[in-house]
mmCIF file of N, CA and C in Angstrom:
data_model
loop_
_atom_site.group_PDB
_atom_site.id
_atom_site.type_symbol
_atom_site.label_atom_id
_atom_site.label_comp_id
_atom_site.label_asym_id
_atom_site.label_seq_id
_atom_site.Cartn_x
_atom_site.Cartn_y
_atom_site.Cartn_z
ATOM 1 N N MET A 1 -7.163 -22.572 7.307
ATOM 2 C CA MET A 1 -6.875 -21.437 6.456
ATOM 3 C C MET A 1 -6.788 -20.187 7.340
ATOM 4 N N ILE A 2 -5.878 -19.323 6.997
ATOM 5 C CA ILE A 2 -5.704 -18.035 7.660
ATOM 6 C C ILE A 2 -6.131 -16.947 6.689
ATOM 7 N N GLU A 3 -6.947 -16.032 7.166
ATOM 8 C CA GLU A 3 -7.371 -14.901 6.336
ATOM 9 C C GLU A 3 -6.766 -13.635 6.921
ATOM 10 N N ILE A 4 -6.234 -12.790 6.052
ATOM 11 C CA ILE A 4 -5.643 -11.531 6.493
ATOM 12 C C ILE A 4 -6.411 -10.386 5.850
ATOM 13 N N GLU A 5 -6.838 -9.471 6.690
ATOM 14 C CA GLU A 5 -7.635 -8.335 6.234
ATOM 15 C C GLU A 5 -6.897 -7.040 6.544
ATOM 16 N N ARG A 6 -6.892 -6.124 5.605
ATOM 17 C CA ARG A 6 -6.311 -4.799 5.827
ATOM 18 C C ARG A 6 -7.291 -3.988 6.652
ATOM 19 N N VAL A 7 -6.811 -3.422 7.772
ATOM 20 C CA VAL A 7 -7.687 -2.631 8.646
ATOM 21 C C VAL A 7 -7.242 -1.176 8.736
ATOM 22 N N GLY A 8 -6.133 -0.831 8.101
ATOM 23 C CA GLY A 8 -5.619 0.531 8.094
ATOM 24 C C GLY A 8 -4.300 0.555 7.352
ATOM 25 N N GLU A 9 -3.713 1.744 7.258
ATOM 26 C CA GLU A 9 -2.440 1.863 6.560
ATOM 27 C C GLU A 9 -1.374 1.058 7.287
ATOM 28 N N HIS A 10 -0.796 0.087 6.603
ATOM 29 C CA HIS A 10 0.225 -0.816 7.150
ATOM 30 C C HIS A 10 -0.288 -1.610 8.343
ATOM 31 N N GLU A 11 -1.602 -1.790 8.459
ATOM 32 C CA GLU A 11 -2.213 -2.526 9.567
ATOM 33 C C GLU A 11 -3.106 -3.629 9.012
ATOM 34 N N PHE A 12 -2.913 -4.835 9.539
ATOM 35 C CA PHE A 12 -3.643 -6.000 9.072
ATOM 36 C C PHE A 12 -4.024 -6.865 10.269
ATOM 37 N N VAL A 13 -5.048 -7.682 10.102
ATOM 38 C CA VAL A 13 -5.442 -8.637 11.132
ATOM 39 C C VAL A 13 -5.536 -10.008 10.475
ATOM 40 N N ALA A 14 -4.811 -10.973 11.047
ATOM 41 C CA ALA A 14 -4.892 -12.362 10.594
ATOM 42 C C ALA A 14 -5.863 -13.083 11.508
ATOM 43 N N SER A 15 -6.759 -13.855 10.910
ATOM 44 C CA SER A 15 -7.771 -14.589 11.676
ATOM 45 C C SER A 15 -7.814 -16.031 11.212
ATOM 46 N N ASN A 16 -8.141 -16.916 12.162
ATOM 47 C CA ASN A 16 -8.386 -18.304 11.789
ATOM 48 C C ASN A 16 -9.870 -18.587 11.973
ATOM 49 N N GLY A 17 -10.295 -19.769 11.606
ATOM 50 C CA GLY A 17 -11.705 -20.120 11.687
ATOM 51 C C GLY A 17 -12.192 -20.424 13.095
ATOM 52 N N ARG A 18 -11.318 -20.353 14.085
ATOM 53 C CA ARG A 18 -11.690 -20.660 15.467
ATOM 54 C C ARG A 18 -11.863 -19.404 16.310
ATOM 55 N N GLY A 19 -11.852 -18.232 15.672
ATOM 56 C CA GLY A 19 -12.105 -16.985 16.379
ATOM 57 C C GLY A 19 -10.867 -16.287 16.915
ATOM 58 N N ALA A 20 -9.678 -16.788 16.630
ATOM 59 C CA ALA A 20 -8.455 -16.137 17.102
ATOM 60 C C ALA A 20 -7.957 -15.146 16.047
ATOM 61 N N SER A 21 -7.292 -14.097 16.513
ATOM 62 C CA SER A 21 -6.740 -13.121 15.580
ATOM 63 C C SER A 21 -5.460 -12.523 16.152
ATOM 64 N N VAL A 22 -4.655 -11.987 15.253
ATOM 65 C CA VAL A 22 -3.408 -11.338 15.639
ATOM 66 C C VAL A 22 -3.183 -10.162 14.698
ATOM 67 N N ARG A 23 -2.696 -9.056 15.263
ATOM 68 C CA ARG A 23 -2.416 -7.864 14.454
ATOM 69 C C ARG A 23 -1.044 -7.998 13.810
ATOM 70 N N ILE A 24 -0.966 -7.611 12.550
ATOM 71 C CA ILE A 24 0.284 -7.660 11.793
ATOM 72 C C ILE A 24 0.561 -6.266 11.252
ATOM 73 N N GLY A 25 1.814 -5.855 11.333
ATOM 74 C CA GLY A 25 2.199 -4.556 10.798
ATOM 75 C C GLY A 25 3.669 -4.555 10.427
ATOM 76 N N ARG A 26 4.162 -3.402 10.124
ATOM 77 C CA ARG A 26 5.577 -3.268 9.810
ATOM 78 C C ARG A 26 6.418 -3.408 11.068
ATOM 79 N N LYS A 27 7.677 -3.732 10.894
ATOM 80 C CA LYS A 27 8.594 -3.886 12.028
ATOM 81 C C LYS A 27 8.590 -2.609 12.860
ATOM 82 N N GLY A 28 8.427 -2.769 14.169
ATOM 83 C CA GLY A 28 8.442 -1.636 15.073
ATOM 84 C C GLY A 28 7.103 -0.954 15.265
ATOM 85 N N GLN A 29 6.091 -1.365 14.519
ATOM 86 C CA GLN A 29 4.780 -0.738 14.645
ATOM 87 C C GLN A 29 4.123 -1.177 15.952
ATOM 88 N N GLU A 30 3.643 -0.227 16.715
ATOM 89 C CA GLU A 30 3.024 -0.505 18.011
ATOM 90 C C GLU A 30 1.803 -1.413 17.866
ATOM 91 N N GLY A 31 1.653 -2.340 18.796
ATOM 92 C CA GLY A 31 0.455 -3.162 18.873
ATOM 93 C C GLY A 31 0.343 -4.257 17.841
ATOM 94 N N SER A 32 1.426 -4.555 17.141
ATOM 95 C CA SER A 32 1.340 -5.591 16.121
ATOM 96 C C SER A 32 2.631 -6.396 16.049
ATOM 97 N N PHE A 33 2.539 -7.547 15.432
ATOM 98 C CA PHE A 33 3.703 -8.368 15.125
ATOM 99 C C PHE A 33 4.103 -8.108 13.687
ATOM 100 N N SER A 34 5.399 -8.064 13.412
ATOM 101 C CA SER A 34 5.846 -8.030 12.024
ATOM 102 C C SER A 34 5.750 -9.455 11.489
ATOM 103 N N PRO A 35 5.727 -9.643 10.163
ATOM 104 C CA PRO A 35 5.698 -10.997 9.625
ATOM 105 C C PRO A 35 6.868 -11.861 10.114
ATOM 106 N N VAL A 36 8.060 -11.293 10.238
ATOM 107 C CA VAL A 36 9.204 -12.069 10.728
ATOM 108 C C VAL A 36 8.996 -12.456 12.188
ATOM 109 N N GLU A 37 8.452 -11.547 12.992
ATOM 110 C CA GLU A 37 8.170 -11.883 14.391
ATOM 111 C C GLU A 37 7.163 -13.024 14.491
ATOM 112 N N LEU A 38 6.199 -13.066 13.595
ATOM 113 C CA LEU A 38 5.239 -14.168 13.585
ATOM 114 C C LEU A 38 5.924 -15.485 13.235
ATOM 115 N N LEU A 39 6.868 -15.435 12.301
ATOM 116 C CA LEU A 39 7.628 -16.637 11.944
ATOM 117 C C LEU A 39 8.430 -17.135 13.140
ATOM 118 N N VAL A 40 9.074 -16.219 13.839
ATOM 119 C CA VAL A 40 9.854 -16.567 15.033
ATOM 120 C C VAL A 40 8.929 -17.124 16.121
ATOM 121 N N ALA A 41 7.792 -16.478 16.330
ATOM 122 C CA ALA A 41 6.831 -16.954 17.329
ATOM 123 C C ALA A 41 6.306 -18.335 16.961
ATOM 124 N N ALA A 42 6.102 -18.578 15.687
ATOM 125 C CA ALA A 42 5.628 -19.891 15.257
ATOM 126 C C ALA A 42 6.655 -20.976 15.563
ATOM 127 N N ALA A 43 7.936 -20.697 15.331
ATOM 128 C CA ALA A 43 8.979 -21.685 15.622
ATOM 129 C C ALA A 43 9.057 -21.966 17.117
ATOM 130 N N ALA A 44 9.078 -20.924 17.932
ATOM 131 C CA ALA A 44 9.149 -21.101 19.384
ATOM 132 C C ALA A 44 7.873 -21.727 19.923
ATOM 133 N N GLY A 45 6.741 -21.271 19.437
ATOM 134 C CA GLY A 45 5.465 -21.810 19.894
ATOM 135 C C GLY A 45 5.304 -23.278 19.554
ATOM 136 N N CYS A 46 5.744 -23.659 18.376
ATOM 137 C CA CYS A 46 5.647 -25.060 17.965
ATOM 138 C C CYS A 46 6.514 -25.940 18.867
ATOM 139 N N ALA A 47 7.718 -25.472 19.183
ATOM 140 C CA ALA A 47 8.593 -26.234 20.080
ATOM 141 C C ALA A 47 7.944 -26.392 21.451
ATOM 142 N N MET A 48 7.305 -25.333 21.943
ATOM 143 C CA MET A 48 6.648 -25.405 23.255
ATOM 144 C C MET A 48 5.434 -26.321 23.229
ATOM 145 N N VAL A 49 4.588 -26.175 22.231
ATOM 146 C CA VAL A 49 3.391 -27.008 22.138
ATOM 147 C C VAL A 49 3.782 -28.484 22.024
ATOM 148 N N THR A 50 4.820 -28.753 21.240
ATOM 149 C CA THR A 50 5.270 -30.127 21.033
ATOM 150 C C THR A 50 5.860 -30.737 22.295
ATOM 151 N N SER A 51 6.585 -29.956 23.075
ATOM 152 C CA SER A 51 7.307 -30.507 24.228
ATOM 153 C C SER A 51 6.620 -30.299 25.570
ATOM 154 N N GLU A 52 5.556 -29.524 25.612
ATOM 155 C CA GLU A 52 4.921 -29.155 26.883
ATOM 156 C C GLU A 52 4.619 -30.357 27.775
ATOM 157 N N THR A 53 3.903 -31.335 27.274
ATOM 158 C CA THR A 53 3.516 -32.479 28.094
ATOM 159 C C THR A 53 4.740 -33.252 28.577
ATOM 160 N N LEU A 54 5.701 -33.474 27.699
ATOM 161 C CA LEU A 54 6.928 -34.189 28.082
ATOM 162 C C LEU A 54 7.652 -33.486 29.226
ATOM 163 N N ILE A 55 7.785 -32.192 29.112
ATOM 164 C CA ILE A 55 8.540 -31.421 30.100
ATOM 165 C C ILE A 55 7.787 -31.339 31.429
ATOM 166 N N LEU A 56 6.539 -30.942 31.385
ATOM 167 C CA LEU A 56 5.799 -30.734 32.630
ATOM 168 C C LEU A 56 5.562 -32.042 33.385
ATOM 169 N N ARG A 57 5.384 -33.126 32.654
ATOM 170 C CA ARG A 57 5.202 -34.425 33.312
ATOM 171 C C ARG A 57 6.466 -34.828 34.072
ATOM 172 N N ARG A 58 7.633 -34.525 33.516
ATOM 173 C CA ARG A 58 8.891 -34.942 34.142
ATOM 174 C C ARG A 58 9.421 -33.939 35.166
ATOM 175 N N THR A 59 9.075 -32.663 35.010
ATOM 176 C CA THR A 59 9.587 -31.666 35.956
ATOM 177 C C THR A 59 8.645 -31.465 37.136
ATOM 178 N N GLY A 60 7.379 -31.796 36.947
ATOM 179 C CA GLY A 60 6.397 -31.583 38.003
ATOM 180 C C GLY A 60 6.040 -30.122 38.185
ATOM 181 N N GLY A 61 6.559 -29.272 37.341
ATOM 182 C CA GLY A 61 6.303 -27.840 37.456
ATOM 183 C C GLY A 61 5.296 -27.350 36.452
ATOM 184 N N GLU A 62 5.085 -26.067 36.473
ATOM 185 C CA GLU A 62 4.179 -25.417 35.533
ATOM 186 C C GLU A 62 4.911 -24.384 34.681
ATOM 187 N N GLU A 63 6.145 -24.082 35.055
ATOM 188 C CA GLU A 63 6.913 -23.051 34.346
ATOM 189 C C GLU A 63 7.522 -23.610 33.067
ATOM 190 N N LEU A 64 7.209 -22.961 31.968
ATOM 191 C CA LEU A 64 7.793 -23.317 30.676
ATOM 192 C C LEU A 64 7.755 -22.058 29.831
ATOM 193 N N THR A 65 8.913 -21.593 29.421
ATOM 194 C CA THR A 65 8.987 -20.412 28.568
ATOM 195 C C THR A 65 9.926 -20.698 27.400
ATOM 196 N N ALA A 66 9.795 -19.882 26.388
ATOM 197 C CA ALA A 66 10.680 -19.985 25.224
ATOM 198 C C ALA A 66 11.089 -18.580 24.811
ATOM 199 N N VAL A 67 12.303 -18.481 24.342
ATOM 200 C CA VAL A 67 12.814 -17.241 23.772
ATOM 201 C C VAL A 67 13.369 -17.596 22.400
ATOM 202 N N ALA A 68 13.060 -16.786 21.421
ATOM 203 C CA ALA A 68 13.551 -17.035 20.070
ATOM 204 C C ALA A 68 13.835 -15.701 19.401
ATOM 205 N N ASP A 69 14.723 -15.729 18.436
ATOM 206 C CA ASP A 69 15.075 -14.519 17.701
ATOM 207 C C ASP A 69 15.402 -14.899 16.264
ATOM 208 N N ALA A 70 15.188 -13.970 15.364
ATOM 209 C CA ALA A 70 15.503 -14.198 13.966
ATOM 210 C C ALA A 70 16.922 -13.721 13.685
ATOM 211 N N VAL A 71 17.739 -14.613 13.161
ATOM 212 C CA VAL A 71 19.061 -14.232 12.690
ATOM 213 C C VAL A 71 18.905 -13.999 11.198
ATOM 214 N N GLN A 72 19.114 -12.763 10.785
ATOM 215 C CA GLN A 72 18.883 -12.419 9.391
ATOM 216 C C GLN A 72 20.191 -12.327 8.614
ATOM 217 N N SER A 73 20.076 -12.460 7.308
ATOM 218 C CA SER A 73 21.231 -12.346 6.422
ATOM 219 C C SER A 73 21.783 -10.925 6.481
ATOM 220 N N GLU A 74 22.932 -10.717 5.902
ATOM 221 C CA GLU A 74 23.538 -9.383 5.897
ATOM 222 C C GLU A 74 22.632 -8.355 5.239
ATOM 223 N N SER A 75 21.885 -8.773 4.225
ATOM 224 C CA SER A 75 20.970 -7.840 3.558
ATOM 225 C C SER A 75 19.735 -7.563 4.417
ATOM 226 N N GLY A 76 19.462 -8.454 5.369
ATOM 227 C CA GLY A 76 18.296 -8.282 6.221
ATOM 228 C C GLY A 76 17.000 -8.726 5.578
ATOM 229 N N ASN A 77 17.088 -9.288 4.372
ATOM 230 C CA ASN A 77 15.880 -9.673 3.644
ATOM 231 C C ASN A 77 15.545 -11.155 3.723
ATOM 232 N N GLU A 78 16.281 -11.900 4.530
ATOM 233 C CA GLU A 78 15.937 -13.300 4.727
ATOM 234 C C GLU A 78 16.395 -13.753 6.104
ATOM 235 N N VAL A 79 15.650 -14.670 6.666
ATOM 236 C CA VAL A 79 15.988 -15.239 7.964
ATOM 237 C C VAL A 79 16.829 -16.483 7.699
ATOM 238 N N ILE A 80 18.016 -16.539 8.308
ATOM 239 C CA ILE A 80 18.879 -17.693 8.081
ATOM 240 C C ILE A 80 18.869 -18.662 9.257
ATOM 241 N N SER A 81 18.355 -18.224 10.394
ATOM 242 C CA SER A 81 18.297 -19.096 11.564
ATOM 243 C C SER A 81 17.316 -18.513 12.577
ATOM 244 N N ILE A 82 16.658 -19.412 13.313
ATOM 245 C CA ILE A 82 15.764 -18.993 14.396
ATOM 246 C C ILE A 82 16.113 -19.832 15.624
ATOM 247 N N PRO A 83 17.129 -19.407 16.376
ATOM 248 C CA PRO A 83 17.461 -20.161 17.584
ATOM 249 C C PRO A 83 16.331 -20.047 18.619
ATOM 250 N N VAL A 84 15.913 -21.193 19.145
ATOM 251 C CA VAL A 84 14.850 -21.256 20.148
ATOM 252 C C VAL A 84 15.452 -21.817 21.433
ATOM 253 N N THR A 85 15.230 -21.133 22.542
ATOM 254 C CA THR A 85 15.695 -21.597 23.845
ATOM 255 C C THR A 85 14.486 -21.855 24.730
ATOM 256 N N LEU A 86 14.318 -23.109 25.160
ATOM 257 C CA LEU A 86 13.274 -23.450 26.111
ATOM 258 C C LEU A 86 13.849 -23.347 27.509
ATOM 259 N N SER A 87 13.047 -22.858 28.446
ATOM 260 C CA SER A 87 13.480 -22.747 29.841
ATOM 261 C C SER A 87 12.453 -23.421 30.738
ATOM 262 N N TYR A 88 12.958 -24.243 31.651
ATOM 263 C CA TYR A 88 12.106 -24.914 32.625
ATOM 264 C C TYR A 88 12.980 -25.364 33.785
ATOM 265 N N ASP A 89 12.345 -25.659 34.914
ATOM 266 C CA ASP A 89 13.049 -26.017 36.141
ATOM 267 C C ASP A 89 13.450 -27.486 36.116
ATOM 268 N N LEU A 90 14.747 -27.741 36.268
ATOM 269 C CA LEU A 90 15.262 -29.113 36.277
ATOM 270 C C LEU A 90 15.491 -29.662 37.679
ATOM 271 N N SER A 91 15.149 -28.899 38.722
ATOM 272 C CA SER A 91 15.478 -29.309 40.091
ATOM 273 C C SER A 91 14.836 -30.632 40.495
ATOM 274 N N ALA A 92 13.690 -30.994 39.940
ATOM 275 C CA ALA A 92 13.027 -32.248 40.297
ATOM 276 C C ALA A 92 13.291 -33.371 39.296
ATOM 277 N N VAL A 93 14.187 -33.123 38.338
ATOM 278 C CA VAL A 93 14.450 -34.107 37.289
ATOM 279 C C VAL A 93 15.662 -34.949 37.662
ATOM 280 N N ASP A 94 15.466 -36.281 37.696
ATOM 281 C CA ASP A 94 16.547 -37.201 38.049
ATOM 282 C C ASP A 94 17.611 -37.293 36.956
ATOM 283 N N ASP A 95 17.184 -37.276 35.705
ATOM 284 C CA ASP A 95 18.111 -37.459 34.592
ATOM 285 C C ASP A 95 17.887 -36.359 33.543
ATOM 286 N N PRO A 96 18.492 -35.177 33.741
ATOM 287 C CA PRO A 96 18.278 -34.071 32.809
ATOM 288 C C PRO A 96 18.694 -34.395 31.367
ATOM 289 N N GLU A 97 19.741 -35.186 31.208
ATOM 290 C CA GLU A 97 20.192 -35.538 29.853
ATOM 291 C C GLU A 97 19.144 -36.365 29.119
ATOM 292 N N ALA A 98 18.483 -37.275 29.830
ATOM 293 C CA ALA A 98 17.436 -38.083 29.205
ATOM 294 C C ALA A 98 16.262 -37.204 28.783
ATOM 295 N N LEU A 99 15.900 -36.244 29.631
ATOM 296 C CA LEU A 99 14.815 -35.320 29.277
ATOM 297 C C LEU A 99 15.204 -34.501 28.050
ATOM 298 N N GLU A 100 16.437 -34.028 28.017
ATOM 299 C CA GLU A 100 16.898 -33.267 26.849
ATOM 300 C C GLU A 100 16.789 -34.098 25.577
ATOM 301 N N THR A 101 17.183 -35.348 25.644
ATOM 302 C CA THR A 101 17.118 -36.239 24.479
ATOM 303 C C THR A 101 15.680 -36.413 24.003
ATOM 304 N N VAL A 102 14.766 -36.630 24.935
ATOM 305 C CA VAL A 102 13.357 -36.839 24.592
ATOM 306 C C VAL A 102 12.753 -35.575 23.991
ATOM 307 N N VAL A 103 13.056 -34.426 24.586
ATOM 308 C CA VAL A 103 12.504 -33.165 24.088
ATOM 309 C C VAL A 103 13.048 -32.862 22.700
ATOM 310 N N ARG A 104 14.364 -32.997 22.519
ATOM 311 C CA ARG A 104 14.947 -32.745 21.188
ATOM 312 C C ARG A 104 14.327 -33.655 20.133
ATOM 313 N N ARG A 105 14.211 -34.931 20.452
ATOM 314 C CA ARG A 105 13.659 -35.905 19.498
ATOM 315 C C ARG A 105 12.212 -35.536 19.154
ATOM 316 N N ALA A 106 11.420 -35.193 20.162
ATOM 317 C CA ALA A 106 10.019 -34.839 19.913
ATOM 318 C C ALA A 106 9.919 -33.617 19.006
ATOM 319 N N VAL A 107 10.683 -32.576 19.306
ATOM 320 C CA VAL A 107 10.617 -31.353 18.499
ATOM 321 C C VAL A 107 11.117 -31.631 17.081
ATOM 322 N N GLU A 108 12.217 -32.358 16.952
ATOM 323 C CA GLU A 108 12.763 -32.649 15.617
ATOM 324 C C GLU A 108 11.827 -33.506 14.780
ATOM 325 N N GLN A 109 11.074 -34.399 15.419
ATOM 326 C CA GLN A 109 10.212 -35.312 14.670
ATOM 327 C C GLN A 109 8.780 -34.819 14.516
ATOM 328 N N LEU A 110 8.298 -33.995 15.457
ATOM 329 C CA LEU A 110 6.877 -33.662 15.473
ATOM 330 C C LEU A 110 6.537 -32.195 15.268
ATOM 331 N N CYS A 111 7.485 -31.298 15.440
ATOM 332 C CA CYS A 111 7.186 -29.872 15.310
ATOM 333 C C CYS A 111 7.096 -29.495 13.833
ATOM 334 N N THR A 112 5.885 -29.293 13.371
ATOM 335 C CA THR A 112 5.652 -29.005 11.952
ATOM 336 C C THR A 112 6.375 -27.748 11.488
ATOM 337 N N VAL A 113 6.399 -26.721 12.299
ATOM 338 C CA VAL A 113 7.003 -25.457 11.882
ATOM 339 C C VAL A 113 8.507 -25.604 11.695
ATOM 340 N N THR A 114 9.203 -26.127 12.691
ATOM 341 C CA THR A 114 10.660 -26.232 12.555
ATOM 342 C C THR A 114 11.043 -27.250 11.483
ATOM 343 N N ARG A 115 10.261 -28.311 11.348
ATOM 344 C CA ARG A 115 10.537 -29.278 10.271
ATOM 345 C C ARG A 115 10.359 -28.613 8.900
ATOM 346 N N THR A 116 9.344 -27.785 8.784
ATOM 347 C CA THR A 116 9.095 -27.081 7.519
ATOM 348 C C THR A 116 10.221 -26.098 7.222
ATOM 349 N N LEU A 117 10.673 -25.368 8.243
ATOM 350 C CA LEU A 117 11.769 -24.417 8.039
ATOM 351 C C LEU A 117 13.038 -25.124 7.576
ATOM 352 N N LYS A 118 13.306 -26.300 8.122
ATOM 353 C CA LYS A 118 14.494 -27.060 7.718
ATOM 354 C C LYS A 118 14.420 -27.472 6.255
ATOM 355 N N GLN A 119 13.208 -27.688 5.766
ATOM 356 C CA GLN A 119 13.037 -28.133 4.380
ATOM 357 C C GLN A 119 12.857 -26.975 3.407
ATOM 358 N N SER A 120 12.864 -25.751 3.913
ATOM 359 C CA SER A 120 12.675 -24.564 3.071
ATOM 360 C C SER A 120 11.405 -24.659 2.242
ATOM 361 N N ALA A 121 10.290 -24.628 2.908
ATOM 362 C CA ALA A 121 8.995 -24.689 2.220
ATOM 363 C C ALA A 121 8.854 -23.518 1.263
ATOM 364 N N THR A 122 8.131 -23.758 0.192
ATOM 365 C CA THR A 122 7.863 -22.679 -0.757
ATOM 366 C C THR A 122 6.604 -21.944 -0.340
ATOM 367 N N ALA A 123 6.459 -20.741 -0.819
ATOM 368 C CA ALA A 123 5.262 -19.942 -0.559
ATOM 369 C C ALA A 123 4.821 -19.306 -1.870
ATOM 370 N N PRO A 124 4.216 -20.124 -2.749
ATOM 371 C CA PRO A 124 3.800 -19.589 -4.048
ATOM 372 C C PRO A 124 2.808 -18.439 -3.873
ATOM 373 N N LEU A 125 2.986 -17.413 -4.636
ATOM 374 C CA LEU A 125 2.125 -16.241 -4.573
ATOM 375 C C LEU A 125 1.154 -16.273 -5.739
ATOM 376 N N GLN A 126 -0.134 -16.181 -5.437
ATOM 377 C CA GLN A 126 -1.155 -16.129 -6.478
ATOM 378 C C GLN A 126 -1.750 -14.733 -6.492
ATOM 379 N N LEU A 127 -1.790 -14.134 -7.646
ATOM 380 C CA LEU A 127 -2.334 -12.779 -7.810
ATOM 381 C C LEU A 127 -3.594 -12.854 -8.650
ATOM 382 N N PRO A 128 -4.473 -11.873 -8.508
ATOM 383 C CA PRO A 128 -5.687 -11.895 -9.328
ATOM 384 C C PRO A 128 -5.336 -11.720 -10.797
ATOM 385 N N THR A 129 -6.121 -12.362 -11.639
ATOM 386 C CA THR A 129 -5.927 -12.208 -13.076
ATOM 387 C C THR A 129 -7.041 -11.317 -13.598
ATOM 388 N N PRO A 130 -6.734 -10.539 -14.645
ATOM 389 C CA PRO A 130 -7.788 -9.679 -15.225
ATOM 390 C C PRO A 130 -8.937 -10.543 -15.740
ATOM 391 N N LEU A 131 -10.127 -10.099 -15.503
ATOM 392 C CA LEU A 131 -11.301 -10.832 -15.979
ATOM 393 C C LEU A 131 -11.491 -10.583 -17.466
ATOM 394 N N GLN A 132 -11.822 -11.649 -18.181
ATOM 395 C CA GLN A 132 -12.140 -11.473 -19.597
ATOM 396 C C GLN A 132 -13.541 -10.903 -19.720
ATOM 397 N N THR A 133 -13.707 -10.007 -20.662
ATOM 398 C CA THR A 133 -15.033 -9.453 -20.910
ATOM 399 C C THR A 133 -15.648 -10.183 -22.108
ATOM 400 N N ALA A 134 -16.930 -10.001 -22.305
ATOM 401 C CA ALA A 134 -17.626 -10.681 -23.406
ATOM 402 C C ALA A 134 -17.029 -10.285 -24.749
ATOM 403 N N SER A 135 -16.439 -9.090 -24.869
ATOM 404 C CA SER A 135 -15.889 -8.654 -26.154
ATOM 405 C C SER A 135 -14.478 -9.173 -26.400
ATOM 406 N N ASP A 136 -13.831 -9.759 -25.369
ATOM 407 C CA ASP A 136 -12.480 -10.296 -25.557
ATOM 408 C C ASP A 136 -12.543 -11.550 -26.405
ATOM 409 N N PRO A 137 -11.613 -11.659 -27.383
ATOM 410 C CA PRO A 137 -11.592 -12.888 -28.202
ATOM 411 C C PRO A 137 -11.118 -14.056 -27.339
ATOM 412 N N LEU A 138 -11.657 -15.216 -27.630
ATOM 413 C CA LEU A 138 -11.266 -16.423 -26.908
ATOM 414 C C LEU A 138 -10.111 -17.049 -27.529
#
């Protein structure tokens, strides 16, 4: 579970139960990620976490980076694509095409975030309901 707490005007902190936290704010706000940036980071991060062992074992290197960006609709109110580019050194790889196949397959089959985005997961919103008082009829 992720808990988000308001810490100031347009400033929030998301925390997990393992002691990690990240600042969330409006787009362009210093020192924080916007919600869309977090979505993009989740897609890129999931691809990296999923493929890290496969890539580093075959490349013999330690360098692995990802770049991702949100492609938004014309209205700017929805993300229609999140292209993710992984970068790593292929100089020690005998068969780069085979590595590409393995990495693509792993990310497509095991990356929870990108698989969820492909399926258009729902995000039901629950709001507080007014409390009934003792004088309210049942």
